[in-house]
XYZ file of C-alpha atoms in Angstrom:
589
model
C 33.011 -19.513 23.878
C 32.028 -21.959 26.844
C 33.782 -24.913 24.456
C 37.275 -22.840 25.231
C 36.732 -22.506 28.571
C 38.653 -25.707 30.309
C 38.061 -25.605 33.679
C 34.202 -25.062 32.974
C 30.689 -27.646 33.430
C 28.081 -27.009 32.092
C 24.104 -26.841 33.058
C 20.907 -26.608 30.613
C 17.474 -27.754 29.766
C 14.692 -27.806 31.763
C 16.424 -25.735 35.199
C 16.259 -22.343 36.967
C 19.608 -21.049 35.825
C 21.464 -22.441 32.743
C 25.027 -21.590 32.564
C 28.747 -22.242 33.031
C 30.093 -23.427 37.006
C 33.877 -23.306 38.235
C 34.908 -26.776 37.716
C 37.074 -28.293 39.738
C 38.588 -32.339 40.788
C 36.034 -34.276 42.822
C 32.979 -32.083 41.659
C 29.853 -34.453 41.543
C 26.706 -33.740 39.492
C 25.036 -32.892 43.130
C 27.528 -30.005 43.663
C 25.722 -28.292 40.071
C 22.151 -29.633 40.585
C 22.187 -29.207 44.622
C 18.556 -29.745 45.201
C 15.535 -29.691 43.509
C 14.932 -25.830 44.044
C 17.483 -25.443 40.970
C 14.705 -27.342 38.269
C 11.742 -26.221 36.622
C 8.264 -27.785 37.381
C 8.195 -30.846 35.048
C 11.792 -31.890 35.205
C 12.459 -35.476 34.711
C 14.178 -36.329 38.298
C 14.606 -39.949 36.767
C 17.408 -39.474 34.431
C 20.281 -36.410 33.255
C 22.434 -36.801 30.343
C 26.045 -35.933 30.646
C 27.680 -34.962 27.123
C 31.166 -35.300 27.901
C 34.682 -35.166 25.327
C 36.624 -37.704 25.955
C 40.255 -36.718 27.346
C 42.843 -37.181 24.440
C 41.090 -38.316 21.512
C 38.228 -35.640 22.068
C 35.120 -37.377 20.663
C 31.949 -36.995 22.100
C 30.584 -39.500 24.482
C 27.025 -39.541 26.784
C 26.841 -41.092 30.343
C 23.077 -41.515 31.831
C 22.652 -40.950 35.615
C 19.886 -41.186 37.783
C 18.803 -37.110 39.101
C 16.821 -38.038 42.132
C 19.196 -40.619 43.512
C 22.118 -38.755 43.286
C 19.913 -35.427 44.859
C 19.089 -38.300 47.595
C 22.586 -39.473 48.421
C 25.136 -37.147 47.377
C 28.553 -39.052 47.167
C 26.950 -41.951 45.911
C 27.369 -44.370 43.271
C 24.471 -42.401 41.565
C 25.895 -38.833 41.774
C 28.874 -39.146 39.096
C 32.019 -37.971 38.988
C 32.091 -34.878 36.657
C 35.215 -34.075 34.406
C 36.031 -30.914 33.396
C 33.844 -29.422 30.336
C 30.711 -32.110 30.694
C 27.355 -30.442 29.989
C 24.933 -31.175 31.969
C 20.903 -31.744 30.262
C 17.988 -31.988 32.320
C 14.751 -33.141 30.477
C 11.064 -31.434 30.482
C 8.653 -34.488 31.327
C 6.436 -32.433 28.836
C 8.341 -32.078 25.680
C 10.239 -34.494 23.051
C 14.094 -35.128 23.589
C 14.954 -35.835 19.689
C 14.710 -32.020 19.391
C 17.139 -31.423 22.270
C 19.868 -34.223 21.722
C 19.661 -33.344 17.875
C 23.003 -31.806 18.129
C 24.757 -34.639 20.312
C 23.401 -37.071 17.685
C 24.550 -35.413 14.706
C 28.045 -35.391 16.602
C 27.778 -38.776 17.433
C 27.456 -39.449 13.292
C 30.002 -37.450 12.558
C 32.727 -39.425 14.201
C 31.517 -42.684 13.456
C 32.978 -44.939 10.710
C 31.578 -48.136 8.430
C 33.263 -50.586 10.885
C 32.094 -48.575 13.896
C 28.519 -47.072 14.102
C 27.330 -44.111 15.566
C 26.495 -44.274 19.230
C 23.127 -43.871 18.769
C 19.831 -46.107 19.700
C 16.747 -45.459 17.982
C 13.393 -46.005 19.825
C 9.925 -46.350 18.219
C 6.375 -47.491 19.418
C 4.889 -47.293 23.533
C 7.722 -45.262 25.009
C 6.699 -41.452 26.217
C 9.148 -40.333 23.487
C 10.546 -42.028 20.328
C 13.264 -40.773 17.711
C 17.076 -41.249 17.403
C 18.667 -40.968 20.955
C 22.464 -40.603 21.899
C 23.854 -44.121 23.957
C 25.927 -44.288 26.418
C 28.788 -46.719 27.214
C 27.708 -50.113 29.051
C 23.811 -48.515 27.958
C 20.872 -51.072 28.997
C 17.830 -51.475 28.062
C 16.156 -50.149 31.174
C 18.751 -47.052 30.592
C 17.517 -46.246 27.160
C 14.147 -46.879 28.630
C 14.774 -44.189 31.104
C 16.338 -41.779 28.236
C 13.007 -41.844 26.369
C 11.231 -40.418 29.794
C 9.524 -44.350 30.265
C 7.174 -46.093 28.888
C 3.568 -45.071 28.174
C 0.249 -46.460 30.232
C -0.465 -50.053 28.428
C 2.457 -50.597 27.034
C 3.425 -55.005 26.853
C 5.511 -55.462 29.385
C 6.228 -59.087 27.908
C 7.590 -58.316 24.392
C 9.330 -56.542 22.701
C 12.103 -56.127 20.014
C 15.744 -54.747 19.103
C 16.557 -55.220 15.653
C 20.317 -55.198 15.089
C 22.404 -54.563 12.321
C 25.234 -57.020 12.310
C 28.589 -55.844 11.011
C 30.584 -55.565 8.110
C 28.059 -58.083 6.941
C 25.183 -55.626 8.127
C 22.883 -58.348 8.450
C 19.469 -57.904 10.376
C 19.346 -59.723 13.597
C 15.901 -59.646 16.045
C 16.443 -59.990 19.961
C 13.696 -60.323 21.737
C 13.135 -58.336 25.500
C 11.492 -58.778 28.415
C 11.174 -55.385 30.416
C 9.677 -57.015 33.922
C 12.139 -59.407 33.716
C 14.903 -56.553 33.380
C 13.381 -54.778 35.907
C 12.673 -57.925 38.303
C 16.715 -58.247 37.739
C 18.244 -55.116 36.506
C 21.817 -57.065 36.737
C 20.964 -60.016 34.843
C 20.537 -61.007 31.341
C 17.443 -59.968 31.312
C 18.096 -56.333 30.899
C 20.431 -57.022 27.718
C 23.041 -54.533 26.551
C 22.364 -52.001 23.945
C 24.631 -51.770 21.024
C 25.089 -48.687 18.398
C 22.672 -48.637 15.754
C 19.814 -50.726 18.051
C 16.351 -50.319 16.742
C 13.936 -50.942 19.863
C 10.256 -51.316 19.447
C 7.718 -51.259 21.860
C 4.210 -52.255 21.602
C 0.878 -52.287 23.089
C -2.683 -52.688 22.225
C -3.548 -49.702 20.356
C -0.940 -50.553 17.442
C -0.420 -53.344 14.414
C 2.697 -54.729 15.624
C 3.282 -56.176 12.004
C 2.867 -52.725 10.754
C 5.319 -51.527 13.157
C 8.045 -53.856 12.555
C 7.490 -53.270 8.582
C 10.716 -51.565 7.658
C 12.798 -54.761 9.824
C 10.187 -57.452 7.896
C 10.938 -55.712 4.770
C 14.968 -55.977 5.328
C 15.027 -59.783 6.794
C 12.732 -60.501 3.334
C 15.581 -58.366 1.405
C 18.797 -60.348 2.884
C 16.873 -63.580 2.372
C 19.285 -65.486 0.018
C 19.101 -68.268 -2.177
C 18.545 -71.673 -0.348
C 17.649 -69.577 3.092
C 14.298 -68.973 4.311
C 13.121 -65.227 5.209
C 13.970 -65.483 9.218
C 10.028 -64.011 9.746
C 7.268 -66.281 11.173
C 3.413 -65.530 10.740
C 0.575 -66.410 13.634
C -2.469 -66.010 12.540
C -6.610 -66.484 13.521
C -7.587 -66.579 17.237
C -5.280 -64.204 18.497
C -5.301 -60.316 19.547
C -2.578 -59.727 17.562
C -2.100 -61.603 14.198
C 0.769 -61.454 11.693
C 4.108 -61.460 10.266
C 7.313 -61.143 13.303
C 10.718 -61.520 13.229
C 12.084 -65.347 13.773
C 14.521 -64.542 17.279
C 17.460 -67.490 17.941
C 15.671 -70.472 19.897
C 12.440 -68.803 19.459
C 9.282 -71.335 20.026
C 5.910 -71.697 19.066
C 4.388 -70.457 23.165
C 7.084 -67.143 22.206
C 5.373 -66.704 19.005
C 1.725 -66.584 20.834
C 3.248 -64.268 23.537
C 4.483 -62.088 20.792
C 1.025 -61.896 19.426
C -0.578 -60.905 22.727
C -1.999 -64.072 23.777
C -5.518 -65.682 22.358
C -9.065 -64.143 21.846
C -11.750 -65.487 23.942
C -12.905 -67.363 20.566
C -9.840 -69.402 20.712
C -10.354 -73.152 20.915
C -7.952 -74.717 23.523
C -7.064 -77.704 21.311
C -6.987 -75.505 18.295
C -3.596 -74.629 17.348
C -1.804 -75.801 14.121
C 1.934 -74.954 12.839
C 1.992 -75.299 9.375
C 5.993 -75.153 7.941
C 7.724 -75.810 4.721
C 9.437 -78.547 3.695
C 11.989 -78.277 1.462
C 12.470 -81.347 -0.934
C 15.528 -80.726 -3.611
C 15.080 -81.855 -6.979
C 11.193 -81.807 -5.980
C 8.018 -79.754 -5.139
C 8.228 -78.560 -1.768
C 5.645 -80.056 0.602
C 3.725 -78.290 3.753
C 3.741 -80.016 7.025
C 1.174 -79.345 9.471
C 1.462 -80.172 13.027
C -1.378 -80.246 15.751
C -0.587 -78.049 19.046
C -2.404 -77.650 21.768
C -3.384 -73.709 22.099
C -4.447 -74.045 25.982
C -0.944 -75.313 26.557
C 0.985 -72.659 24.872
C -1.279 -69.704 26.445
C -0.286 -71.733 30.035
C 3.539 -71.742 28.978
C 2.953 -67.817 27.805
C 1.016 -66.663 31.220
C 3.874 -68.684 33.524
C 6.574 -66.552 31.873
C 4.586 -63.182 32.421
C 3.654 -64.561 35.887
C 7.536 -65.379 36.809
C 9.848 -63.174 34.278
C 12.837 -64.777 34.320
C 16.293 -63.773 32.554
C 15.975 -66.913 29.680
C 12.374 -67.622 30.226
C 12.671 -71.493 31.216
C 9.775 -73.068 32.660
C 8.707 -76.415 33.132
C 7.248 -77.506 29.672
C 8.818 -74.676 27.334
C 11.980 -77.205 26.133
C 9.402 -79.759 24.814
C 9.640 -80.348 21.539
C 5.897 -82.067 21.345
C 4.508 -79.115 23.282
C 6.541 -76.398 22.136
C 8.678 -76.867 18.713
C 11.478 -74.800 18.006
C 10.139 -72.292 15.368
C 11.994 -72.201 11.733
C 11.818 -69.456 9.156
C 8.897 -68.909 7.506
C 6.868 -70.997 9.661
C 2.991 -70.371 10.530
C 1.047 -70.641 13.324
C -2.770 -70.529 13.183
C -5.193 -70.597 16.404
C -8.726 -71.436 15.202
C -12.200 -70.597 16.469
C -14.393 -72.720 19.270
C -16.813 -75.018 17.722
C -20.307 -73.056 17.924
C -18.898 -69.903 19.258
C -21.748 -67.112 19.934
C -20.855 -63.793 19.936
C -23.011 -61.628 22.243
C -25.846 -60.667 20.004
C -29.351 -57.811 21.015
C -31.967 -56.716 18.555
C -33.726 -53.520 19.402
C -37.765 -53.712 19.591
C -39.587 -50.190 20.068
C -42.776 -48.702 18.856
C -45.790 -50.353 19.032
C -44.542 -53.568 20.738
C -46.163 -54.901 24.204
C -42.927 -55.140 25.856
C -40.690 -52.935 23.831
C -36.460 -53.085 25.120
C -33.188 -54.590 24.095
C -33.469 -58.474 23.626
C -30.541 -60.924 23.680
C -30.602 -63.037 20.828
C -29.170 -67.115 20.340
C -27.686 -68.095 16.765
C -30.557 -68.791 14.668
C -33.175 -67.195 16.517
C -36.060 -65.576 14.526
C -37.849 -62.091 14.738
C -41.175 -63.831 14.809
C -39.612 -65.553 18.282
C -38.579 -62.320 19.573
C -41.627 -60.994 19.278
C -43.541 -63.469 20.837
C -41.155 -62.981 23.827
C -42.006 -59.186 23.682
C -45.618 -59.855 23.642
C -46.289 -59.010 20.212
C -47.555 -55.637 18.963
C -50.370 -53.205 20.281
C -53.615 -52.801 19.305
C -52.783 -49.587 17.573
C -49.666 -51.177 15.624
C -49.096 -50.351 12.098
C -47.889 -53.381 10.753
C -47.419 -52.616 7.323
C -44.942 -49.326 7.960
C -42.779 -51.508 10.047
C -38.828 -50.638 9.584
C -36.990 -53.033 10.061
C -33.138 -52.388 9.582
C -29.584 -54.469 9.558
C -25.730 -53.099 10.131
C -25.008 -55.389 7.467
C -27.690 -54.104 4.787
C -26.556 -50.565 6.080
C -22.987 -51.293 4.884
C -23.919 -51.872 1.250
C -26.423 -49.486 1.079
C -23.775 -46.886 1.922
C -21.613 -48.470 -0.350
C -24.102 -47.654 -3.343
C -24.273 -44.164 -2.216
C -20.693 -43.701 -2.518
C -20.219 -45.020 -6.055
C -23.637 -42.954 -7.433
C -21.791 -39.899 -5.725
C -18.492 -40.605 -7.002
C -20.180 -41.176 -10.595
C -22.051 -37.525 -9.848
C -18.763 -36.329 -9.883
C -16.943 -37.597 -12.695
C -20.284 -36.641 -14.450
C -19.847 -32.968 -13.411
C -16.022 -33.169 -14.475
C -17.618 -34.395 -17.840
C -20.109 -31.613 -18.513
C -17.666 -28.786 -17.561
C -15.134 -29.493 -19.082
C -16.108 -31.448 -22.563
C -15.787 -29.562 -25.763
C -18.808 -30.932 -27.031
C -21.130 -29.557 -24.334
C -22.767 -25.810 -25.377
C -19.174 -24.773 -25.802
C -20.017 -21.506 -26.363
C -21.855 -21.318 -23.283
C -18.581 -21.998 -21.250
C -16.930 -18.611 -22.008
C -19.797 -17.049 -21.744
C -20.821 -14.678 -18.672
C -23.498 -16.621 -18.112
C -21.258 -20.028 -17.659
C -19.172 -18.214 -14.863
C -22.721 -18.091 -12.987
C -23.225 -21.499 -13.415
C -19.660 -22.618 -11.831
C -20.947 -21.542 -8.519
C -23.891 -24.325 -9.401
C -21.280 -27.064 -9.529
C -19.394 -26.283 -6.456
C -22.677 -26.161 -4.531
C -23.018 -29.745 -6.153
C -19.359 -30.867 -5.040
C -20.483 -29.612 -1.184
C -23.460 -31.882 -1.115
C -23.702 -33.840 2.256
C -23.096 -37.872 1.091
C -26.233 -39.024 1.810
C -26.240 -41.663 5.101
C -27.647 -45.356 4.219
C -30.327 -46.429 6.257
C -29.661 -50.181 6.231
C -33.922 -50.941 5.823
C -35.062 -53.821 4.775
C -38.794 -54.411 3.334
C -40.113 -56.907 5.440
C -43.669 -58.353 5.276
C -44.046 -58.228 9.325
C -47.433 -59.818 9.196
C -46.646 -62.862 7.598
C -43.097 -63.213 9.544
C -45.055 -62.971 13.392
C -46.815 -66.449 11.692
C -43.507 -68.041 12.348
C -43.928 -70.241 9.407
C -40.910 -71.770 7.947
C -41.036 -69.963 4.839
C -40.872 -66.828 6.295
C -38.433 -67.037 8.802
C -36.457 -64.379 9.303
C -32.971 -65.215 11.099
C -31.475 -61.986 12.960
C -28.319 -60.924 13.424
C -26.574 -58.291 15.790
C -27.717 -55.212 16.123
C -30.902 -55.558 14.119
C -33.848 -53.322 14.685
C -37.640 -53.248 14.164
C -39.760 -50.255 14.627
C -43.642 -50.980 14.063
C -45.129 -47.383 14.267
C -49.152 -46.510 14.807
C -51.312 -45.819 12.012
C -50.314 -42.435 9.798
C -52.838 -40.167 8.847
C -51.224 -39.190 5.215
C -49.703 -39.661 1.772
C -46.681 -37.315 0.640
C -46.649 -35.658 -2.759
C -42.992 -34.443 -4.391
C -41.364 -33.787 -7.273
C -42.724 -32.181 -10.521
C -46.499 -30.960 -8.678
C -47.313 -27.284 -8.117
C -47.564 -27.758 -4.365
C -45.377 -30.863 -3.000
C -47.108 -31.445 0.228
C -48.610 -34.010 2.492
C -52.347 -35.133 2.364
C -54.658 -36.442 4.833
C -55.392 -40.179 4.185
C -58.616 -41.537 2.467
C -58.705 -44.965 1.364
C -61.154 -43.433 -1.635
C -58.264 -41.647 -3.323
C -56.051 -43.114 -6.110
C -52.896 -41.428 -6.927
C -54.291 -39.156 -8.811
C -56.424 -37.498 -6.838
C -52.879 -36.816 -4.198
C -51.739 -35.629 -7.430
C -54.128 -33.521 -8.232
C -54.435 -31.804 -4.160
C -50.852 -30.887 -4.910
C -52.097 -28.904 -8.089
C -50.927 -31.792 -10.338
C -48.103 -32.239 -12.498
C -46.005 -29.206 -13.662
C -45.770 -28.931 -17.516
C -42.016 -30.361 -17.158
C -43.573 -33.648 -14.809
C -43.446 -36.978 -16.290
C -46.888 -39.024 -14.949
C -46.222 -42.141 -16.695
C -42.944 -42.342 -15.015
C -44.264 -41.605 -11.456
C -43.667 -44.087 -8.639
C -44.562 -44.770 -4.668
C -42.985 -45.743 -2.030
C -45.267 -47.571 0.382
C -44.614 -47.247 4.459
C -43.308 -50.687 4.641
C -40.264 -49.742 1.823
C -41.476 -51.169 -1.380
C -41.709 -49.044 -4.492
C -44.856 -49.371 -6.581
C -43.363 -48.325 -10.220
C -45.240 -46.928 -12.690
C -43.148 -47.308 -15.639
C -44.053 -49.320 -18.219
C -48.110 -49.541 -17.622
C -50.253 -48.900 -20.823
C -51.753 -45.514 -19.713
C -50.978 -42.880 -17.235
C -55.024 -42.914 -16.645
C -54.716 -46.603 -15.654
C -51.481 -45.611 -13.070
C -53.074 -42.624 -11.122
C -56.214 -45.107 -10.505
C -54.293 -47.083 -8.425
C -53.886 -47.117 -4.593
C -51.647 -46.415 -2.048
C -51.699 -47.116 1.871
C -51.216 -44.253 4.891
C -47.327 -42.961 4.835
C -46.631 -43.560 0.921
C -44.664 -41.304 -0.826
C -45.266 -40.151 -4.094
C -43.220 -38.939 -6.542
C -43.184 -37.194 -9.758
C -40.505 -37.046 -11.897
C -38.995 -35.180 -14.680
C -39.512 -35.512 -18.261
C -36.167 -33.969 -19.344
C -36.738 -35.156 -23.035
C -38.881 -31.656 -23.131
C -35.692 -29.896 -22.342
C -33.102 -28.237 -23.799
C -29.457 -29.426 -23.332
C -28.545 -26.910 -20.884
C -31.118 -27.799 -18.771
C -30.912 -31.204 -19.265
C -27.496 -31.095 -17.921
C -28.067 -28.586 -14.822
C -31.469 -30.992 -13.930
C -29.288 -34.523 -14.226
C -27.506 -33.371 -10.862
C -31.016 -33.412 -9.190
C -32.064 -36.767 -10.679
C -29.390 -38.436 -9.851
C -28.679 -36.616 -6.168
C -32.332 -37.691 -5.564
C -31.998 -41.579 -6.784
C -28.910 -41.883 -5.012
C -31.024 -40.965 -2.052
C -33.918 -42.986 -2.558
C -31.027 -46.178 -3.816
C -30.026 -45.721 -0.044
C -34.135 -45.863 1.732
C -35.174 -48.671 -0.483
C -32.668 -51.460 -1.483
């Protein structure tokens, strides 16, 4: 009904009181929005839209404007002219604008045509809100900057990207931006026009920026034709943010670096090395590779962050032996420094004289570690010592994963084979048993402990042989003296036993009421305090086994004999074997 209305503007979003004002010649956007009083708390004061139909053709058109300036000096270039039927939109700081403009948009497409795209930008990555945004005539990129309610905390101020589509041709073209050089000079080249169909990207450091830019990689690969390079250039190594970009006109090797962020504090300063293509007709194409120097391209990088300016000349950037001019498909690597040393602690506690955090050197030993802690105490266990690794940890869990994953496809297996006590399956008893196997698919995975069996009193000899080179984050824990010896498994009473040097495994064995009817002796094993496994398997007699001994903190277990089982117990009691192994897989590797 308000569309009808001609003398008529228009005022919604985020205010006090929506609605329809008198219009009439002269009115300014100050005379609708007279003071702040009229907005809800949370308005953006920073920008309005202004969805206006232009007079004899009657297509749709935006114009951006600046709320608190023209509030601040009514009459001003700021507080626009209105024209009769523009609708006013004030933003909520607090809520996404795609939503809100969806309708504007969708009129924008409506009216656009093959030779003449829609007047729409679309903005993606470290702005306070992304999506597909209506543009306005003359539109900048500090304008569609302001549409998307600015730019959020971190984002690089340095670089970032438009990706064009170039018409009838619709060929991808990459522009480069500079936003504190656009805002250093608003006026100037630096804050570049924004055309229909724009794609802007902003980054910062929480994002891939190749991943970002994938869809515009993925079309400059696609319109790649033959005899023409991809117009995408890869840095790689020493830098915080390796990978694939689009190749920009006059784009140079310090732009490329910029793009990625800058180097790592690995980086070595004479380190750099472009490596490009060289095609050879009629012959195999060769790969040139040029020496840079890195420190020189971060200097040429830093000086155009320092002093933004519109083209980003500074004395250096136009040499050629400095800085080449990059071509498609070109890649630039930044290696490590010689004999870099990454920050590196092991962790000493227990019975250790001086127990604490130590810094470590590359190469240094445990056994010189310790004699910098003092060694170990008088009441030291040496032989339960753990001693554990992030990188042993890693693998360990690894292993757990798989045995789970093959616990699984096991359970799949025996539920659903037709071989397996078929009859059993439709059977009430069966439907019991289901609520087995989803207990089964809740277990907890199991968490690796990353332990290593170490013999601790031969490695605090610091002989050559049994050196014992750490790496970050290791740990050793030398405990006192335990007072017992676990029992488990198939026993009457699994418990733990007070230590006596006297007792074999047998007698443990037998304290715990000895083996069940269902416990396999011969196949028994321990696991010492220090992480090795004594296994049992394989000796001549189970007598001879349960005469041996174990030391304070072993564990001993008792396992199954399942060949004394029936099938359906065999396969309800292989869930428990191999839960348990891929336990034990995880304390002892």
């Amino acid at each position: 009904l308000d569309d009808a209305l001609e003398d008529v503007v228009r005022l919604s979003g985020h205010v006090k009181r929506p609605g329809g004002y008198q219009y009439r010649a002269g009115m300014r956007v100050s005379d609708v929005v007279q003071n702040v009083d009229s907005l809800l708390p949370g308005s953006d004061l920073d920008f309005l839209l202004i969805k206006r139909r232009q007079p004899g053709t009657l297509r749709t058109e935006v114009v951006y404007a600046n709320l608190m300036k023209a509030l601040a000096n009514p009459g001003g270039a700021d507080d626009i002219v209105l024209q009769s039927r523009d609708q006013l939109v004030v933003f909520d700081l607090a809520r996404g604008r795609e939503q809100l403009v969806a309708g504007i948009v969708r009129e924008l497409e409506i009216q656009s045509t093959g030779y003449r795209p829609a007047r729409v930008v679309e903005l993606r990555g470290a702005v306070r809100y992304t999506g597909r945004l209506p543009l306005a005539e003359q539109g900048r990129l500090l304008d569609v900057i302001g549409m998307a309610g600015g730019l959020q905390p971190g984002t690089d101020l340095y670089y970032g990207v438009i990706a064009r589509t170039r018409h009838p041709a619709r060929e991808i073209e990459a522009i480069p931006f500079n936003i504190a050089a656009a805002m250093a000079a608003p006026e100037s080249a630096a804050n570049p026009a924004i055309a229909p169909g724009d794609r802007l990207y902003f980054f910062d450091d929480s994002a891939d920026r190749s991943e970002l830019l994938g869809q515009e990689i993925e079309r400059l690969r696609q319109q790649a034709s033959y005899g023409a390079d991809e117009r995408l250039v890869s840095v790689l190594g020493e830098v915080l943010h390796p990978g694939t970009f689009p190749l920009a006109q006059g784009m140079r090797a310090s732009d490329l670096l910029c793009a990625a962020r800058g180097l790592t504090r690995k980086a070595y300063g004479l380190g750099a090395q472009l490596s490009r293509v060289q095609r050879n007709p009629g012959a195999e194409n060769t790969v040139l590779h040029i020496d840079l120097d890195s420190d020189g391209l971060l200097r040429l990088c830093d000086t155009a962050r320092r002093s933004p300016t519109a083209d980003g000349i500074v004395q250096g950037y136009l040499d050629d032996a400095l800085n080449p001019l990059l071509r498609p498909m070109d890649q630039l690597v930044f290696t490590e420094k010689p004999g870099w040393v990454e920050r590196a602690t092991v962790t000493l506690s227990g019975e250790v004289q001086r127990p604490g955090v130590y810094a470590i050197d590359r190469g240094e030993s445990l056994c010189q570690v310790m004699q910098r802690a003092g060694g170990v105490t008088d009441d030291a266990y040496i032989f339960g010592a753990q001693f554990t690794r992030r990188s042993v940890r890693e693998i360990q869990q690894q292993t757990l994963d798989e045995l789970h994953d093959q616990l699984d496809d096991l359970m799949v297996e025996l539920s659903l084979s037709h071989s397996f006590n078929n009859e059993a399956k439709t059977s009430d008893e069966w439907a019991g048993k289901q609520d087995y196997l989803k207990t089964i698919r809740q277990l907890e995975r199991a968490e690796a402990s990353g332990r290593m069996v170490i013999d601790l009193e031969r490695v605090m000899k610091c002989r050559g042989r049994d050196k014992l080179v750490l790496e970050d984050g290791d740990a050793l824990e030398v405990p006192r003296t335990p007072g017992f010896v676990q029992v488990a498994g198939q026993v009457y009473v699994p418990t733990s036993h007070l230590y006596d040097e006297d007792r074999r495994i047998s007698d443990y064995i037998e304290l715990s009421g000895g083996h069940t009817v269902l416990g396999r002796l011969k196949d028994a094993y321990v696991i010492q305090a220090n992480g090795e496994v004594l296994n049992l398997k394989g000796s001549r007699t189970s007598s001879r086994i349960a005469r041996k001994s174990v030391m304070p903190g072993a564990r001993i277990y008792v396992p199954l004999d399942v060949d004394r089982m029936n099938g359906t117990e065999k396969a309800q009691t292989w869930v428990d074997t191999l839960v348990r192994s891929a336990i034990l897989a995880g304390i002892v590797l």
